[in-house]
């Protein structure tokens, strides 16, 4: 069993990315992992945007990332870019904070054209934070979030993520 963290940039639980986060969280828990959810929208915005690591909620959020065995980064895509709040949180992390951890990027957006945000925006941001085990993530169109196809793709992504965890962290079968 491993300790996993989901960083959610969802504006609400009912937003498309919020639905994706809930589904993946359920899949990871069903696989026997301990899963924590970090909603960046719940962090104090001024402290987050001013990088105030003295704020207890901000320092706790950073500690949560640093102590996780694996991290899921979930963001809506707006105009081919990830959530600014997700970026603000990731910017607070030390340069190699994600090294040695499996990282699963997830995104939703209103058009297939926003898929480029995964490869040209989110992946470079994760790499800048030392992510060396980025699992192939999923981009789900907003209108497809509640479809069987999206569920199957997200389940497969959760399985890839679990398989990418170091052997000592994988669930014992």
Tab-separated table of C-alpha atoms in Angstrom:
chain	number	residue	atom	x	y	z
A	1	UNK	CA	0.000	0.000	0.000
A	2	UNK	CA	1.340	3.423	-0.866
A	3	UNK	CA	0.559	6.984	0.108
A	4	UNK	CA	-0.702	8.844	-2.931
A	5	UNK	CA	-1.616	12.490	-3.326
A	6	UNK	CA	-4.031	13.934	-5.863
A	7	UNK	CA	-3.482	17.619	-6.580
A	8	UNK	CA	-6.776	18.868	-7.951
A	9	UNK	CA	-7.170	22.101	-9.835
A	10	UNK	CA	-10.925	21.562	-10.096
A	11	UNK	CA	-12.991	24.713	-9.601
A	12	UNK	CA	-15.672	22.478	-7.996
A	13	UNK	CA	-16.300	18.805	-7.340
A	14	UNK	CA	-18.962	18.774	-10.053
A	15	UNK	CA	-16.710	20.359	-12.705
A	16	UNK	CA	-15.458	17.891	-15.340
A	17	UNK	CA	-11.999	17.635	-13.780
A	18	UNK	CA	-13.617	17.207	-10.349
A	19	UNK	CA	-15.559	14.220	-11.686
A	20	UNK	CA	-12.331	12.783	-13.146
A	21	UNK	CA	-10.529	13.279	-9.825
A	22	UNK	CA	-13.303	11.515	-7.904
A	23	UNK	CA	-13.253	8.577	-10.303
A	24	UNK	CA	-9.462	8.158	-10.181
A	25	UNK	CA	-9.420	8.585	-6.407
A	26	UNK	CA	-11.978	5.775	-6.113
A	27	UNK	CA	-9.926	3.545	-8.441
A	28	UNK	CA	-6.739	4.091	-6.433
A	29	UNK	CA	-8.479	3.438	-3.119
A	30	UNK	CA	-10.026	0.252	-4.547
A	31	UNK	CA	-6.490	-0.865	-5.460
A	32	UNK	CA	-5.591	-0.581	-1.775
A	33	UNK	CA	-3.727	2.712	-1.687
A	34	UNK	CA	-4.023	5.480	0.881
A	35	UNK	CA	-5.116	8.528	-1.105
A	36	UNK	CA	-5.121	12.148	0.019
A	37	UNK	CA	-6.789	14.909	-1.968
A	38	UNK	CA	-5.326	18.394	-2.122
A	39	UNK	CA	-7.822	20.856	-3.622
A	40	UNK	CA	-5.723	23.858	-4.583
A	41	UNK	CA	-8.846	26.018	-4.619
A	42	UNK	CA	-9.160	25.470	-0.865
A	43	UNK	CA	-5.704	26.892	-0.137
A	44	UNK	CA	-5.458	30.539	0.928
A	45	UNK	CA	-5.116	32.249	-2.442
A	46	UNK	CA	-3.057	35.232	-1.311
A	47	UNK	CA	-0.544	33.014	0.494
A	48	UNK	CA	-0.380	30.645	-2.474
A	49	UNK	CA	0.161	33.387	-5.036
A	50	UNK	CA	2.695	35.247	-2.896
A	51	UNK	CA	4.537	31.990	-2.144
A	52	UNK	CA	4.134	32.440	1.605
A	53	UNK	CA	5.608	29.210	2.943
A	54	UNK	CA	5.067	30.506	6.484
A	55	UNK	CA	1.331	30.013	6.033
A	56	UNK	CA	0.550	26.694	7.763
A	57	UNK	CA	-1.846	25.544	5.020
A	58	UNK	CA	0.708	26.263	2.306
A	59	UNK	CA	3.562	24.571	4.167
A	60	UNK	CA	1.299	21.563	4.871
A	61	UNK	CA	0.424	21.346	1.165
A	62	UNK	CA	4.106	21.362	0.180
A	63	UNK	CA	4.904	18.737	2.836
A	64	UNK	CA	2.063	16.573	1.492
A	65	UNK	CA	3.611	16.574	-1.972
A	66	UNK	CA	7.093	15.862	-0.640
A	67	UNK	CA	5.931	12.944	1.496
A	68	UNK	CA	3.755	11.230	-1.136
A	69	UNK	CA	4.931	8.053	-2.833
A	70	UNK	CA	3.094	9.061	-6.008
A	71	UNK	CA	1.344	12.208	-7.198
A	72	UNK	CA	-1.620	12.725	-9.521
A	73	UNK	CA	-1.790	16.231	-10.999
A	74	UNK	CA	-5.278	17.019	-12.293
A	75	UNK	CA	-6.148	20.264	-14.009
A	76	UNK	CA	-8.763	21.739	-16.259
A	77	UNK	CA	-7.319	23.184	-19.445
A	78	UNK	CA	-8.289	26.712	-20.354
A	79	UNK	CA	-6.997	28.168	-23.620
A	80	UNK	CA	-4.417	25.379	-23.917
A	81	UNK	CA	-2.938	25.942	-20.446
A	82	UNK	CA	-3.324	24.221	-17.098
A	83	UNK	CA	-4.836	25.886	-14.027
A	84	UNK	CA	-2.904	28.834	-12.642
A	85	UNK	CA	-3.516	27.618	-9.091
A	86	UNK	CA	-1.987	24.225	-9.905
A	87	UNK	CA	1.058	25.987	-11.332
A	88	UNK	CA	1.295	28.265	-8.291
A	89	UNK	CA	1.403	25.224	-5.997
A	90	UNK	CA	3.947	23.364	-8.121
A	91	UNK	CA	6.100	26.499	-8.247
A	92	UNK	CA	6.441	26.306	-4.454
A	93	UNK	CA	8.097	22.897	-4.629
A	94	UNK	CA	11.866	22.465	-4.565
A	95	UNK	CA	13.473	21.921	-7.968
A	96	UNK	CA	13.681	18.108	-7.763
A	97	UNK	CA	10.607	17.562	-5.553
A	98	UNK	CA	9.012	14.995	-7.878
A	99	UNK	CA	12.152	12.943	-8.546
A	100	UNK	CA	11.669	9.256	-7.831
A	101	UNK	CA	7.890	9.496	-7.569
A	102	UNK	CA	5.377	8.225	-10.084
A	103	UNK	CA	3.402	11.182	-11.455
A	104	UNK	CA	0.115	10.894	-13.336
A	105	UNK	CA	-1.126	13.974	-15.240
A	106	UNK	CA	-4.856	14.258	-15.881
A	107	UNK	CA	-6.685	17.023	-17.707
A	108	UNK	CA	-10.071	17.956	-19.088
A	109	UNK	CA	-10.985	20.574	-21.625
A	110	UNK	CA	-13.644	21.814	-23.960
A	111	UNK	CA	-12.015	20.858	-27.247
A	112	UNK	CA	-9.580	18.295	-28.593
A	113	UNK	CA	-7.256	21.191	-29.447
A	114	UNK	CA	-6.500	21.615	-25.750
A	115	UNK	CA	-4.846	18.190	-25.682
A	116	UNK	CA	-1.571	19.941	-26.533
A	117	UNK	CA	-1.531	21.335	-22.986
A	118	UNK	CA	-0.530	17.878	-21.722
A	119	UNK	CA	2.632	17.634	-23.836
A	120	UNK	CA	3.585	21.273	-24.259
A	121	UNK	CA	2.633	22.778	-20.911
A	122	UNK	CA	2.016	20.254	-18.135
A	123	UNK	CA	4.820	17.773	-18.925
A	124	UNK	CA	7.527	20.473	-19.030
A	125	UNK	CA	6.274	21.876	-15.718
A	126	UNK	CA	6.459	18.426	-14.118
A	127	UNK	CA	9.919	17.825	-15.604
A	128	UNK	CA	11.101	21.136	-14.168
A	129	UNK	CA	10.174	19.772	-10.749
A	130	UNK	CA	12.246	16.648	-11.315
A	131	UNK	CA	9.496	14.261	-12.405
A	132	UNK	CA	11.381	11.328	-13.902
A	133	UNK	CA	8.536	8.789	-13.793
A	134	UNK	CA	5.685	10.562	-15.577
A	135	UNK	CA	3.042	7.995	-16.451
A	136	UNK	CA	1.086	8.500	-19.673
A	137	UNK	CA	-1.881	10.513	-18.491
A	138	UNK	CA	-5.316	11.140	-19.880
A	139	UNK	CA	-7.047	14.120	-21.429
A	140	UNK	CA	-10.842	13.850	-21.360
A	141	UNK	CA	-13.151	16.138	-23.276
A	142	UNK	CA	-15.578	17.869	-20.916
A	143	UNK	CA	-18.588	16.421	-22.733
A	144	UNK	CA	-17.183	12.864	-22.446
A	145	UNK	CA	-16.391	12.844	-18.722
A	146	UNK	CA	-19.355	10.661	-17.748
A	147	UNK	CA	-19.074	8.204	-20.628
A	148	UNK	CA	-18.002	4.555	-20.480
A	149	UNK	CA	-15.069	5.355	-22.768
A	150	UNK	CA	-13.713	7.964	-20.374
A	151	UNK	CA	-14.175	5.594	-17.433
A	152	UNK	CA	-12.219	2.872	-19.232
A	153	UNK	CA	-9.414	5.293	-20.160
A	154	UNK	CA	-9.186	6.647	-16.617
A	155	UNK	CA	-9.191	3.162	-15.131
A	156	UNK	CA	-6.321	2.233	-17.456
A	157	UNK	CA	-4.460	5.407	-16.415
A	158	UNK	CA	-4.896	4.522	-12.733
A	159	UNK	CA	-3.559	1.028	-13.481
A	160	UNK	CA	-0.507	2.453	-15.309
A	161	UNK	CA	0.108	4.769	-12.370
A	162	UNK	CA	-0.107	1.939	-9.836
A	163	UNK	CA	2.238	-0.187	-11.957
A	164	UNK	CA	4.765	2.677	-12.080
A	165	UNK	CA	5.107	2.837	-8.312
A	166	UNK	CA	8.367	1.332	-7.135
A	167	UNK	CA	8.008	-2.378	-6.342
A	168	UNK	CA	8.244	-1.829	-2.597
A	169	UNK	CA	5.267	0.537	-2.793
A	170	UNK	CA	2.943	-1.553	-4.941
A	171	UNK	CA	-0.036	-3.194	-3.367
A	172	UNK	CA	0.750	-6.734	-2.331
A	173	UNK	CA	-1.460	-9.108	-4.308
